[in-house]
PDB file of C-alpha atoms and ligand atoms in Angstrom:
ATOM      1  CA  UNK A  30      18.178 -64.947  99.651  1.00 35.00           C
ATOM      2  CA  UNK A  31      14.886 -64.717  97.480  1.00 37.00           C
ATOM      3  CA  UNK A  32      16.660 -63.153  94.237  1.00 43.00           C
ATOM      4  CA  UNK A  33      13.831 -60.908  92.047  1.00 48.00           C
ATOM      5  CA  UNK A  34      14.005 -64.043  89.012  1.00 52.00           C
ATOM      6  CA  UNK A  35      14.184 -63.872  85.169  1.00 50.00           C
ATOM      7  CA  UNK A  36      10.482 -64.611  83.961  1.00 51.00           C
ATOM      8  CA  UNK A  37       9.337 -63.572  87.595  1.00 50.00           C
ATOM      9  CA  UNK A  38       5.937 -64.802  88.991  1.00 55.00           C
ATOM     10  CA  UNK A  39       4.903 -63.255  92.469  1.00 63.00           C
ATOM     11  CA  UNK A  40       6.076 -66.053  94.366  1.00 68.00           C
ATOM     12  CA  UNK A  41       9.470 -66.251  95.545  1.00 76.00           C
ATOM     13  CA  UNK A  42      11.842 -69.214  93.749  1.00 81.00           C
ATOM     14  CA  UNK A  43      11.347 -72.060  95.291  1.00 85.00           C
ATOM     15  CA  UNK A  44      15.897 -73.312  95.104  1.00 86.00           C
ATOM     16  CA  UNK A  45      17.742 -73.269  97.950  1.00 87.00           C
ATOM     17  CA  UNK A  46      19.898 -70.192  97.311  1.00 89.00           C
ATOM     18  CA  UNK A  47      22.342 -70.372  99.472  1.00 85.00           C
ATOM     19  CA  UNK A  48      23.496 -74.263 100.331  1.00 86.00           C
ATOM     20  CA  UNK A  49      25.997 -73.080 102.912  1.00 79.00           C
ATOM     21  CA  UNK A  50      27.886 -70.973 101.194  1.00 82.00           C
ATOM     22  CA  UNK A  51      28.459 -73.405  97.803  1.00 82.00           C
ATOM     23  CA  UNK A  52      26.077 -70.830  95.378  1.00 83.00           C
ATOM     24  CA  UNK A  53      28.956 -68.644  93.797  1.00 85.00           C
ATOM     25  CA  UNK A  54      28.370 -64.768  92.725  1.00 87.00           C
ATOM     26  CA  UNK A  55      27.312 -65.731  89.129  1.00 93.00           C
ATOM     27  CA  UNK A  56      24.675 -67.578  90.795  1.00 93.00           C
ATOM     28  CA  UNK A  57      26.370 -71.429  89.743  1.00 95.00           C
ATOM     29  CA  UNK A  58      26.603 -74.190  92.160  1.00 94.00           C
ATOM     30  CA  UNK A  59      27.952 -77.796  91.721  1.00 94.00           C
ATOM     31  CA  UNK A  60      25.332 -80.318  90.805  1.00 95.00           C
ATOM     32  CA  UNK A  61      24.768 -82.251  94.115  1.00 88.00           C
ATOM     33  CA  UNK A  62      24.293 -85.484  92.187  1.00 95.00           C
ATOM     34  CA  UNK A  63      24.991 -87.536  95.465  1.00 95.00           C
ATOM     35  CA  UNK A  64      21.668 -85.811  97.058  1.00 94.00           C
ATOM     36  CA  UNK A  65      19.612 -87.583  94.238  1.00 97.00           C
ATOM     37  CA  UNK A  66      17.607 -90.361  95.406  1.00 97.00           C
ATOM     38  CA  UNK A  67      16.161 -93.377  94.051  1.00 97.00           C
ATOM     39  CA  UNK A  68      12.843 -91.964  94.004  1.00 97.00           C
ATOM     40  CA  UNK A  69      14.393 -88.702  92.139  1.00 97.00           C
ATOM     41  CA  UNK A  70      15.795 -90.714  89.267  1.00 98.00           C
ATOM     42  CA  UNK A  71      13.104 -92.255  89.015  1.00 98.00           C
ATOM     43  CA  UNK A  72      10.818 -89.616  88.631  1.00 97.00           C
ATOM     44  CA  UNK A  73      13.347 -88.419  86.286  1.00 98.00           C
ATOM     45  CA  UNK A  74      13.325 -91.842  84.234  1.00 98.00           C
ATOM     46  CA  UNK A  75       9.557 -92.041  84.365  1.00 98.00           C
ATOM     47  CA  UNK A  76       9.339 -87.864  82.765  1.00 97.00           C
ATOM     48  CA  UNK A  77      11.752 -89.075  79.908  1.00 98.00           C
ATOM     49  CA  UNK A  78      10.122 -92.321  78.946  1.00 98.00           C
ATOM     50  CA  UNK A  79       6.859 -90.555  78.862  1.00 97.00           C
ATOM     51  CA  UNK A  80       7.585 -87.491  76.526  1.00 97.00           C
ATOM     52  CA  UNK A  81      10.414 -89.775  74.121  1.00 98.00           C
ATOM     53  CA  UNK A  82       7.165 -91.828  73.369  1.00 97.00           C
ATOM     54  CA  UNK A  83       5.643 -88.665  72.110  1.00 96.00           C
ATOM     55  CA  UNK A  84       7.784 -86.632  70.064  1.00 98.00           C
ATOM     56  CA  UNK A  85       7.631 -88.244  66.586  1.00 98.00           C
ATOM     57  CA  UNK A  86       5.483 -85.588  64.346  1.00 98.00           C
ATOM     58  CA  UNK A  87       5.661 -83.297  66.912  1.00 98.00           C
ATOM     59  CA  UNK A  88       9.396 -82.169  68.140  1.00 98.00           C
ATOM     60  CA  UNK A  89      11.889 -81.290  65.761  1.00 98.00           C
ATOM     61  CA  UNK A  90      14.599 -82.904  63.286  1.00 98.00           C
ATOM     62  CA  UNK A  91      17.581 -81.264  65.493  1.00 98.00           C
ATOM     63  CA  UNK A  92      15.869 -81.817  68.875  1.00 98.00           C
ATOM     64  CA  UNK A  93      15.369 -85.499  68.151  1.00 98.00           C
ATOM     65  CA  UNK A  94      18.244 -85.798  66.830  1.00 98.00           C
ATOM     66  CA  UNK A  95      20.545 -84.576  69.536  1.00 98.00           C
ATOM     67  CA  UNK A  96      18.532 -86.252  72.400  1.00 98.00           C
ATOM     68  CA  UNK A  97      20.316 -89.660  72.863  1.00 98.00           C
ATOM     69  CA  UNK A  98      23.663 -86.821  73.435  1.00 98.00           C
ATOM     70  CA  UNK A  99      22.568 -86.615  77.206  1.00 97.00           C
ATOM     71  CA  UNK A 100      23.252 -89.829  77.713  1.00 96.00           C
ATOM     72  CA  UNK A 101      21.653 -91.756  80.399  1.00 96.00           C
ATOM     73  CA  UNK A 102      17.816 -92.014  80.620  1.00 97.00           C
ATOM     74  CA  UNK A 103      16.705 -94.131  83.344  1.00 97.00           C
ATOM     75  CA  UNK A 104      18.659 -91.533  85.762  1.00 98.00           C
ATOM     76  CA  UNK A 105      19.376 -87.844  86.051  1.00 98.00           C
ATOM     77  CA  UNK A 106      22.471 -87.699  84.312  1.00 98.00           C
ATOM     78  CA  UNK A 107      25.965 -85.821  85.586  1.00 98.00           C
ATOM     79  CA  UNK A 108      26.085 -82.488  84.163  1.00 98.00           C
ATOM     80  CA  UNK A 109      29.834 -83.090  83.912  1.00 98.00           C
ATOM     81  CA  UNK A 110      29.938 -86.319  81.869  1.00 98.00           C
ATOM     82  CA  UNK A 111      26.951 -84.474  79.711  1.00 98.00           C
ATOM     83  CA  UNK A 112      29.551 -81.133  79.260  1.00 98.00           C
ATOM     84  CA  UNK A 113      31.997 -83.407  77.474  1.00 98.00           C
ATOM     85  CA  UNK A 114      29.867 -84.200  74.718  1.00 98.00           C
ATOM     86  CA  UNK A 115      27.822 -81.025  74.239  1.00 98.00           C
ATOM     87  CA  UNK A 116      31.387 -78.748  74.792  1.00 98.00           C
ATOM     88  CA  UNK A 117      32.868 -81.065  72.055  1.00 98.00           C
ATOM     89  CA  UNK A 118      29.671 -80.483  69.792  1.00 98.00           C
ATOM     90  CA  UNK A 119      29.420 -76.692  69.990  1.00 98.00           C
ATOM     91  CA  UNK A 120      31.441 -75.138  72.559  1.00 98.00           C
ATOM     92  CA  UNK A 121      28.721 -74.714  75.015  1.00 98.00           C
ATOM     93  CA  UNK A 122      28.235 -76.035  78.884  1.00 98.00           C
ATOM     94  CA  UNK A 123      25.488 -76.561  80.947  1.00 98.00           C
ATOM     95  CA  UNK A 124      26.076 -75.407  84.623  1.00 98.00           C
ATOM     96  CA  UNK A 125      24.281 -75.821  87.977  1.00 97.00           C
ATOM     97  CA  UNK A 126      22.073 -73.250  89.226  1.00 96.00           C
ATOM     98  CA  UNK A 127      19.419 -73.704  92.123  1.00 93.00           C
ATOM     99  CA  UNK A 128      16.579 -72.592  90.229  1.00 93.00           C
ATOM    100  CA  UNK A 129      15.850 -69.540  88.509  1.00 92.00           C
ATOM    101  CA  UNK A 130      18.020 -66.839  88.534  1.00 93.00           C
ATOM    102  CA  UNK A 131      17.864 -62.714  88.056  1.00 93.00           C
ATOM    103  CA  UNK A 132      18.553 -61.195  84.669  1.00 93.00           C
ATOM    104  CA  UNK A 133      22.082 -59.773  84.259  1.00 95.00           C
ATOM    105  CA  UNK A 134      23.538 -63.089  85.805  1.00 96.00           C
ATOM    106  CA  UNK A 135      21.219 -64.751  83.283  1.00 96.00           C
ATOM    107  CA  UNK A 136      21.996 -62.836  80.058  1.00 97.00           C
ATOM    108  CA  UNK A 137      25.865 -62.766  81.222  1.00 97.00           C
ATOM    109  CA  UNK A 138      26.209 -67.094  81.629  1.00 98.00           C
ATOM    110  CA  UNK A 139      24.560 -67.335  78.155  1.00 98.00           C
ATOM    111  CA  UNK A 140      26.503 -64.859  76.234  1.00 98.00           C
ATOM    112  CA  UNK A 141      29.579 -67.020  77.759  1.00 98.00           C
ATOM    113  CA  UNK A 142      27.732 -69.911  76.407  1.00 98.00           C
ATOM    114  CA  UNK A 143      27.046 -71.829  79.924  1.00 98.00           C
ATOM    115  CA  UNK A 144      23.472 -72.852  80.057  1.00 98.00           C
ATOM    116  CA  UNK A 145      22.020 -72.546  83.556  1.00 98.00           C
ATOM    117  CA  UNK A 146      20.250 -75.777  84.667  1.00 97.00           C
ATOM    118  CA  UNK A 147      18.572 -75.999  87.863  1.00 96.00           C
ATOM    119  CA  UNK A 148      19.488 -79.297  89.669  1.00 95.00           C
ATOM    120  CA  UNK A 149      16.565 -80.316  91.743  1.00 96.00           C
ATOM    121  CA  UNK A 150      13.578 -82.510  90.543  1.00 96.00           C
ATOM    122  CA  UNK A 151      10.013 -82.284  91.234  1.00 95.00           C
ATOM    123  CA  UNK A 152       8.148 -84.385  93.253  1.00 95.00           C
ATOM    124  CA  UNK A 153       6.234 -86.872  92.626  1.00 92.00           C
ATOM    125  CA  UNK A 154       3.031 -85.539  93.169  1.00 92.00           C
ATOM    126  CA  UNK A 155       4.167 -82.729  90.495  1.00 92.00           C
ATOM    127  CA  UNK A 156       4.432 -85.495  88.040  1.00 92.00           C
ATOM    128  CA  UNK A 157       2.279 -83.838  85.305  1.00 89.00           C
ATOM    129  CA  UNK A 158       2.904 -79.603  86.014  1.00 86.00           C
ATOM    130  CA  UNK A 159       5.424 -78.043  87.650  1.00 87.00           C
ATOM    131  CA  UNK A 160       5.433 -73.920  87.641  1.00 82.00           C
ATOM    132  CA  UNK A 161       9.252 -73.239  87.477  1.00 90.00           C
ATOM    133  CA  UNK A 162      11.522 -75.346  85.609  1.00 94.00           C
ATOM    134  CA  UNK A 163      13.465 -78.329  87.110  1.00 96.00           C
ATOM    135  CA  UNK A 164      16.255 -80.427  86.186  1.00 97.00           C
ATOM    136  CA  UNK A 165      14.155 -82.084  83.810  1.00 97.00           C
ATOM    137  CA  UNK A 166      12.628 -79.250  81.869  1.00 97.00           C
ATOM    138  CA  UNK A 167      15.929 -77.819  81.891  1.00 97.00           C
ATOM    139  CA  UNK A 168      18.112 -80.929  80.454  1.00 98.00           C
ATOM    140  CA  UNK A 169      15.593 -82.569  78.882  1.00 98.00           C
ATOM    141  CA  UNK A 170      13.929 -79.727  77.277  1.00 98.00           C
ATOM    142  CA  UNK A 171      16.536 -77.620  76.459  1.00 98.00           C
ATOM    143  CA  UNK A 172      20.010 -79.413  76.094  1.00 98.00           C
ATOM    144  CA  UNK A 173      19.310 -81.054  72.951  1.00 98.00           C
ATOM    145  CA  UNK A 174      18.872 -77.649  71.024  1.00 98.00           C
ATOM    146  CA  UNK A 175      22.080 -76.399  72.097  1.00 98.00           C
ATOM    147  CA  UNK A 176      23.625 -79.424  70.182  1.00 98.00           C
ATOM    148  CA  UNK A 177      22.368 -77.783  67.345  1.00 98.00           C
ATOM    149  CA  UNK A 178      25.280 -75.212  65.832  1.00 98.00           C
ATOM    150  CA  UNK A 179      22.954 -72.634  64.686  1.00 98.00           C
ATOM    151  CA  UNK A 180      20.637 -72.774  67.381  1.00 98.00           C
ATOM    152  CA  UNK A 181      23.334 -72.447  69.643  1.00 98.00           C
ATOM    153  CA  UNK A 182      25.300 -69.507  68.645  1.00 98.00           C
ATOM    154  CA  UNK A 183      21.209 -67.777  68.474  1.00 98.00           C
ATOM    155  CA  UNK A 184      21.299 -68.395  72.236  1.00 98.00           C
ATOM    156  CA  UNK A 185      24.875 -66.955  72.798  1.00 98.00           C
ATOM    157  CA  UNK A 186      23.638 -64.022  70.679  1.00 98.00           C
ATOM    158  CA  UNK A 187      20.355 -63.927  73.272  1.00 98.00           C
ATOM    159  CA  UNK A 188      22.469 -63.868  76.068  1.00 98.00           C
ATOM    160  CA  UNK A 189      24.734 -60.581  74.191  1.00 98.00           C
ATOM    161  CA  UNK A 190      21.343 -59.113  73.357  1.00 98.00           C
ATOM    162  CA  UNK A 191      20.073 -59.290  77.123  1.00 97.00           C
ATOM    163  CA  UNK A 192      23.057 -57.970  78.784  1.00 98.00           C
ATOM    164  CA  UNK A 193      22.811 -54.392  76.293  1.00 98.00           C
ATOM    165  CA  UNK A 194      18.846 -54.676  76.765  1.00 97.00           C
ATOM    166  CA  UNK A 195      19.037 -54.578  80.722  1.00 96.00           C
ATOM    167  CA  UNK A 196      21.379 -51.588  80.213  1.00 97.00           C
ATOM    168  CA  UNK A 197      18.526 -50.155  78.438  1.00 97.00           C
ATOM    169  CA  UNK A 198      15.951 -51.260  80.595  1.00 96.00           C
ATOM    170  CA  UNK A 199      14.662 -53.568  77.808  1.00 97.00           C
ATOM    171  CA  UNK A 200      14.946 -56.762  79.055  1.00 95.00           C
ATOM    172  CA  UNK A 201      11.536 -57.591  80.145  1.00 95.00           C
ATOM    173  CA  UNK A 202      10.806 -56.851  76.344  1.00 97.00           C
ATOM    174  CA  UNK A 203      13.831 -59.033  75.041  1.00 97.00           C
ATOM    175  CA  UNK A 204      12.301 -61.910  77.703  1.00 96.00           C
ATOM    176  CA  UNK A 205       8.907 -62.218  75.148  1.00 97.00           C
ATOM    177  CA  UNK A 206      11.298 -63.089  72.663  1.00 98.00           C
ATOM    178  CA  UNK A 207      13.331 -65.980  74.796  1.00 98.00           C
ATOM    179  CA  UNK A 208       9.467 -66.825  75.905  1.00 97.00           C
ATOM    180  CA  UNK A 209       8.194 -67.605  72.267  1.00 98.00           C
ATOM    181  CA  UNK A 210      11.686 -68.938  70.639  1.00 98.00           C
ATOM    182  CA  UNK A 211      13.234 -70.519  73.353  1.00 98.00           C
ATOM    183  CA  UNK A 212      10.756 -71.806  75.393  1.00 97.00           C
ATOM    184  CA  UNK A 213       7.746 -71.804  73.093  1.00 98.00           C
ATOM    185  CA  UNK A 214       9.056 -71.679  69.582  1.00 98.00           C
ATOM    186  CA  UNK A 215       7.779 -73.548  66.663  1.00 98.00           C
ATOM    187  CA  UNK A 216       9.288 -74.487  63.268  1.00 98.00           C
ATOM    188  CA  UNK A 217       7.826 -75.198  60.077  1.00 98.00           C
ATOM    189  CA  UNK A 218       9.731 -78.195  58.855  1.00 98.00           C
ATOM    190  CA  UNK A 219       9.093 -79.405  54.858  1.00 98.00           C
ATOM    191  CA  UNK A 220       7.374 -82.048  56.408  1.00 97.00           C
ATOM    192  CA  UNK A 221       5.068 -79.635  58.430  1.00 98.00           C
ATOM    193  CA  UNK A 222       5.073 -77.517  61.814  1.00 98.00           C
ATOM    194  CA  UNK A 223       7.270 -79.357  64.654  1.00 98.00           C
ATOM    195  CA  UNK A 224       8.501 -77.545  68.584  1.00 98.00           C
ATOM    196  CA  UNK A 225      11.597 -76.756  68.915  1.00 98.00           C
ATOM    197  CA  UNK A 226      11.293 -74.595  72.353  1.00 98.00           C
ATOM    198  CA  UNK A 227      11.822 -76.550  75.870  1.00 98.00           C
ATOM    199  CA  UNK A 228       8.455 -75.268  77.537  1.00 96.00           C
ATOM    200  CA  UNK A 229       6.286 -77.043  74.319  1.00 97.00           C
ATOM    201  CA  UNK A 230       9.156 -80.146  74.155  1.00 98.00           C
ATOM    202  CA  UNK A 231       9.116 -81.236  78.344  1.00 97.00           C
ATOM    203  CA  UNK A 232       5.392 -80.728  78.784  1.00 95.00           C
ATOM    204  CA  UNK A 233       3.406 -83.728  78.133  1.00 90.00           C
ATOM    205  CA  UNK A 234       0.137 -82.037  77.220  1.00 93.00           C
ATOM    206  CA  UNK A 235       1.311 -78.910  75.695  1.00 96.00           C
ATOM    207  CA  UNK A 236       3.438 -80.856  72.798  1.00 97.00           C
ATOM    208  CA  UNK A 237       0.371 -81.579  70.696  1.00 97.00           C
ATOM    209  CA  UNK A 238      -1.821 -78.577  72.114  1.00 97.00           C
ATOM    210  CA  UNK A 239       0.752 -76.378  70.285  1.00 98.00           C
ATOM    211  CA  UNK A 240       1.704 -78.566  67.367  1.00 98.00           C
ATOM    212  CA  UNK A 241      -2.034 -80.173  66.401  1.00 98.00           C
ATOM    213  CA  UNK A 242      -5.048 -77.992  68.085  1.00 98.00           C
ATOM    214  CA  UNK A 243      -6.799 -75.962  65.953  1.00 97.00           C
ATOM    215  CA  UNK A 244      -7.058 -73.701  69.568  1.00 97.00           C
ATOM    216  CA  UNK A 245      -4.006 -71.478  69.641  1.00 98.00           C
ATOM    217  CA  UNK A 246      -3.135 -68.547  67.453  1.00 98.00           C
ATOM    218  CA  UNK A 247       0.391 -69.123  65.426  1.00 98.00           C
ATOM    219  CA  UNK A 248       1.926 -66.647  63.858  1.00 98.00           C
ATOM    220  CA  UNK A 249       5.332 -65.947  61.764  1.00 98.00           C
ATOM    221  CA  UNK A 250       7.585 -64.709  64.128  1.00 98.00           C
ATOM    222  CA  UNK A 251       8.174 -60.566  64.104  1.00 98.00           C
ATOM    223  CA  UNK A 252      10.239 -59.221  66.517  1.00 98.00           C
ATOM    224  CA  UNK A 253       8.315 -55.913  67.265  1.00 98.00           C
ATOM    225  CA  UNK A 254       4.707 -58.458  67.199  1.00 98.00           C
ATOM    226  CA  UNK A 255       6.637 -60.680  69.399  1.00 98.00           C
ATOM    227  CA  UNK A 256       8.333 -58.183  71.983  1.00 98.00           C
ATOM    228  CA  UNK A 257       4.649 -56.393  72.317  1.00 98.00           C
ATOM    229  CA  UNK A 258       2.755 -59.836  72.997  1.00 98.00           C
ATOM    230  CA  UNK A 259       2.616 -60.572  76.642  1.00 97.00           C
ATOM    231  CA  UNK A 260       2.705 -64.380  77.579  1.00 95.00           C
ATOM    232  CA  UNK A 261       0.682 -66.922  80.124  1.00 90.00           C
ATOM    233  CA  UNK A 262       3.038 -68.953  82.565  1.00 88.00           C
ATOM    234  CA  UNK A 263       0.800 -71.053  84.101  1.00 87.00           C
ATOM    235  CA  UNK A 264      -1.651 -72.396  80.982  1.00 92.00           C
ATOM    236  CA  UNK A 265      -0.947 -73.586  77.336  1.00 95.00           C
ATOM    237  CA  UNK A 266       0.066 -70.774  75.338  1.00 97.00           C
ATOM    238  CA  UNK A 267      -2.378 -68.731  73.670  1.00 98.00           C
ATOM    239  CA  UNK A 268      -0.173 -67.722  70.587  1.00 98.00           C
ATOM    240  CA  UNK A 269       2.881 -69.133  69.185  1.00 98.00           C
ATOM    241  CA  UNK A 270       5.442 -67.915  66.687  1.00 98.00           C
ATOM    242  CA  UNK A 271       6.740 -69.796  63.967  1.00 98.00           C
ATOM    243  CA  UNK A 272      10.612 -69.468  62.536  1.00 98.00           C
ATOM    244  CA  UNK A 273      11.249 -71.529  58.948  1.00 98.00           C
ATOM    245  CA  UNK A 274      14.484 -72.490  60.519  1.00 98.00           C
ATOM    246  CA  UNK A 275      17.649 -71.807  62.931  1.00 98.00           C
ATOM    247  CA  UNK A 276      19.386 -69.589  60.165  1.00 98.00           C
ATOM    248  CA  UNK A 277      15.990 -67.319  59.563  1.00 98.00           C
ATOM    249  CA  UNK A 278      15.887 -66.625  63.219  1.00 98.00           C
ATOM    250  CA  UNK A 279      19.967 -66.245  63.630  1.00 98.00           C
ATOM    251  CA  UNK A 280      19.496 -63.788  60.792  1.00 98.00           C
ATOM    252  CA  UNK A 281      15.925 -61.868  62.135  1.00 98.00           C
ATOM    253  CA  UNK A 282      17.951 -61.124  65.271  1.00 98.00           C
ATOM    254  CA  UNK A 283      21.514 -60.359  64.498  1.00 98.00           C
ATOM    255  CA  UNK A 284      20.748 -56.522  63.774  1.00 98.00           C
ATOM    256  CA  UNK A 285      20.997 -53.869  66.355  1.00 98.00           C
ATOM    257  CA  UNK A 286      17.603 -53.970  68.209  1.00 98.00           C
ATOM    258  CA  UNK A 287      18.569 -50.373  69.659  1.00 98.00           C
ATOM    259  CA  UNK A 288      15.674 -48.531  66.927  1.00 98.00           C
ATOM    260  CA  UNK A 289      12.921 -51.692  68.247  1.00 98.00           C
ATOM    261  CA  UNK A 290      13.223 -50.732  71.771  1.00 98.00           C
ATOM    262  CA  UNK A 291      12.536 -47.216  71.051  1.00 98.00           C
ATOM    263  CA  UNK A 292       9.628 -48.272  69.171  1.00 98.00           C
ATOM    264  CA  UNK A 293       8.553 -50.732  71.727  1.00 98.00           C
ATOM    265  CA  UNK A 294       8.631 -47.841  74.257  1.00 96.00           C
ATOM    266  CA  UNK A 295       5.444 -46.754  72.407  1.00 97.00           C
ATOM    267  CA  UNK A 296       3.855 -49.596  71.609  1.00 97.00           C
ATOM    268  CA  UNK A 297       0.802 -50.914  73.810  1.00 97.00           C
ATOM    269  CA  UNK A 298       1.272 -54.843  74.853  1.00 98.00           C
ATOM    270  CA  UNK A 299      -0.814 -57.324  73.066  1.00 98.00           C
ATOM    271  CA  UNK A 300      -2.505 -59.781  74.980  1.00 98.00           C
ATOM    272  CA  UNK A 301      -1.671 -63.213  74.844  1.00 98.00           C
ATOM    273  CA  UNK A 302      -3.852 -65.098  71.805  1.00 97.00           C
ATOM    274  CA  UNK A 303      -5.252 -61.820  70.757  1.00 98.00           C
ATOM    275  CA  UNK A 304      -5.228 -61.404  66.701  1.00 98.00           C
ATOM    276  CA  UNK A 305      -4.318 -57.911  65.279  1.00 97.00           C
ATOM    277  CA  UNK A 306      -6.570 -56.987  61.956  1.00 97.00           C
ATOM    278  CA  UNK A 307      -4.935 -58.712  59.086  1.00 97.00           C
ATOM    279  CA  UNK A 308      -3.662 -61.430  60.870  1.00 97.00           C
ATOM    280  CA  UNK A 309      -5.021 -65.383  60.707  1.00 97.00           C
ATOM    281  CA  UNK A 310      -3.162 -66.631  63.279  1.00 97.00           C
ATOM    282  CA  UNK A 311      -2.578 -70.094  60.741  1.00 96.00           C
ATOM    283  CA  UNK A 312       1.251 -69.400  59.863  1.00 91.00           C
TER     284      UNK A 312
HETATM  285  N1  LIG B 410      20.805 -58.149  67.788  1.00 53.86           N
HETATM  286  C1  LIG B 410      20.313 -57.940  69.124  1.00 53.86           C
HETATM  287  C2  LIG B 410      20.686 -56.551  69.648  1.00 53.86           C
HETATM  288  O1  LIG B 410      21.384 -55.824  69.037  1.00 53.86           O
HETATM  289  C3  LIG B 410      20.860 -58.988  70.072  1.00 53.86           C
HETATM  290  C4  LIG B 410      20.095 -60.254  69.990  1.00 53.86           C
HETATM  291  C5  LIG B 410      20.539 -61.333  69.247  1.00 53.86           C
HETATM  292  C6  LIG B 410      18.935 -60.378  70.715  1.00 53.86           C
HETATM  293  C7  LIG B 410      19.826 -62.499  69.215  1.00 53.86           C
HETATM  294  C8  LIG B 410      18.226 -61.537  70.674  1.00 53.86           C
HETATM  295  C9  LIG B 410      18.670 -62.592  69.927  1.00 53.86           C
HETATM  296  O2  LIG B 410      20.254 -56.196  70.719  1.00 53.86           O
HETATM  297 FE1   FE B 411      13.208 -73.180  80.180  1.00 53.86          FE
END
């Protein structure tokens, strides 16, 4: 089965979907840890020394903080051992998926605060870019925020969100937003701009690209700007957006986003990087 994915490209996922039968109907699987081999933990080992080295001044207070909570570096870790300490921290789990996943079976794990993680590991030769996320983009790049109490009931509230938007046939629109918090988002700490978003966090180039270059556009985060910008998977972003902290975007996003679809319906995308008059693009 080659399931149409949540933030589709044209290819089909590259997971094994099936795995004899062991991929239940909400699209989970257990984490075959005993298929790892050496040469997967260490590519694993080698990703995480790499990008640790590189994330003071550039990832954020929370995200640094929770990182030793996943435990083991030098291998991938078990996603069971990991659950106890993240369930005990905010009530959330991480469960195995083989790779990416449609979008009702996405929005629905989230809003019951299970965090989808793909299992497999890329190759070596994918060492430095990998187009769909992997075990390591996944725990590495997104577990830590979910440690975070604030951040984590935002992604719950995602998850809510996306299961009312695909009922409106809104949830390529609500994806932008996952796309530049999530994945991309940035945060203006009082000691300066830091990522908090797992694309910017497990990608060794695009940490400082989107924290230091003068290239990209960043904006403060609006949800109707946000929902109309389209988004590049396969190069450094062209635009981020920027959030003061967890409680301004908890806050942005709690109200009914019924009225922004409508006006969304209307709106014309904006292309990735592309500045609207009146804006600077140096939030
Ligand atoms: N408040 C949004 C709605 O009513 C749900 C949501 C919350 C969406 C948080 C995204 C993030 O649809
Ligand atoms: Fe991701």
């Amino acid at each position: 089965v080659t399931p149409a994915v949540y933030g589709a490209s044209d290819r089909p996922p590259r997971g094994d979907y099936s795995r004899g039968g062991a991929v239940l109907a909400d699209y989970t699987c257990p984490q075959d840890w005993a298929s790892y081999t050496p040469a997967d933990h260490d590519t694993y080992r080698r990703l995480y020394e790499r990008q640790v080295a590189q994330l003071p001044g550039l990832a954020c207070d929370a995200f640094i903080k929770a990182l030793p909570s996943l435990g083991v570096k030098d291998r991938i870790p078990r996603f069971d051992e990991l659950n106890e300490r993240l369930h005990r921290a905010t009530g959330w789990e991480i469960v195995a998926v083989p790779g990416l996943i449609p979008e009702l079976p996405f929005f629905t794990l989230l809003a019951n605060r299970k965090f989808p993680v793909t299992d497999w590991i890329r190759k070596p030769e994918e060492f430095d870019y990998i187009v769909e996320p992997d075990v390591f983009h996944d725990l590495f790049g997104h577990v830590p925020m979910l440690f975070d109490p604030t951040f984590a009931d935002y992604v719950q509230r995602y998850g809510q969100g996306g299961i009312k938007a695909h009922d409106l046939g809104a949830g390529e629109k609500l994806a932008r937003l996952y796309w530049y918090t999530v994945e991309f988002g940035l945060i203006r700490q009082p000691d300066g701009l830091r990522a908090y978003g797992a694309g910017i966090l497990s990608s060794v180039g695009e940490l400082k690209h989107a924290v230091l270059s003068d290239e990209p556009r960043r904006l403060p985060l609006d949800l109707l700007r946000t929902m109309r910008t389209r988004y590049k998977i396969d190069t450094y972003q062209a635009n981020y957006f920027v959030i003061d902290s967890f409680k301004q975007l908890f806050d942005l996003t709690e109200p009914d986003f019924t009225p922004l679809y409508e006006s969304l319906e209307v709106a014309t995308d904006i292309e990735a990087g592309v500045l609207l008059p009146g804006e600077s693009g140096k939030a």
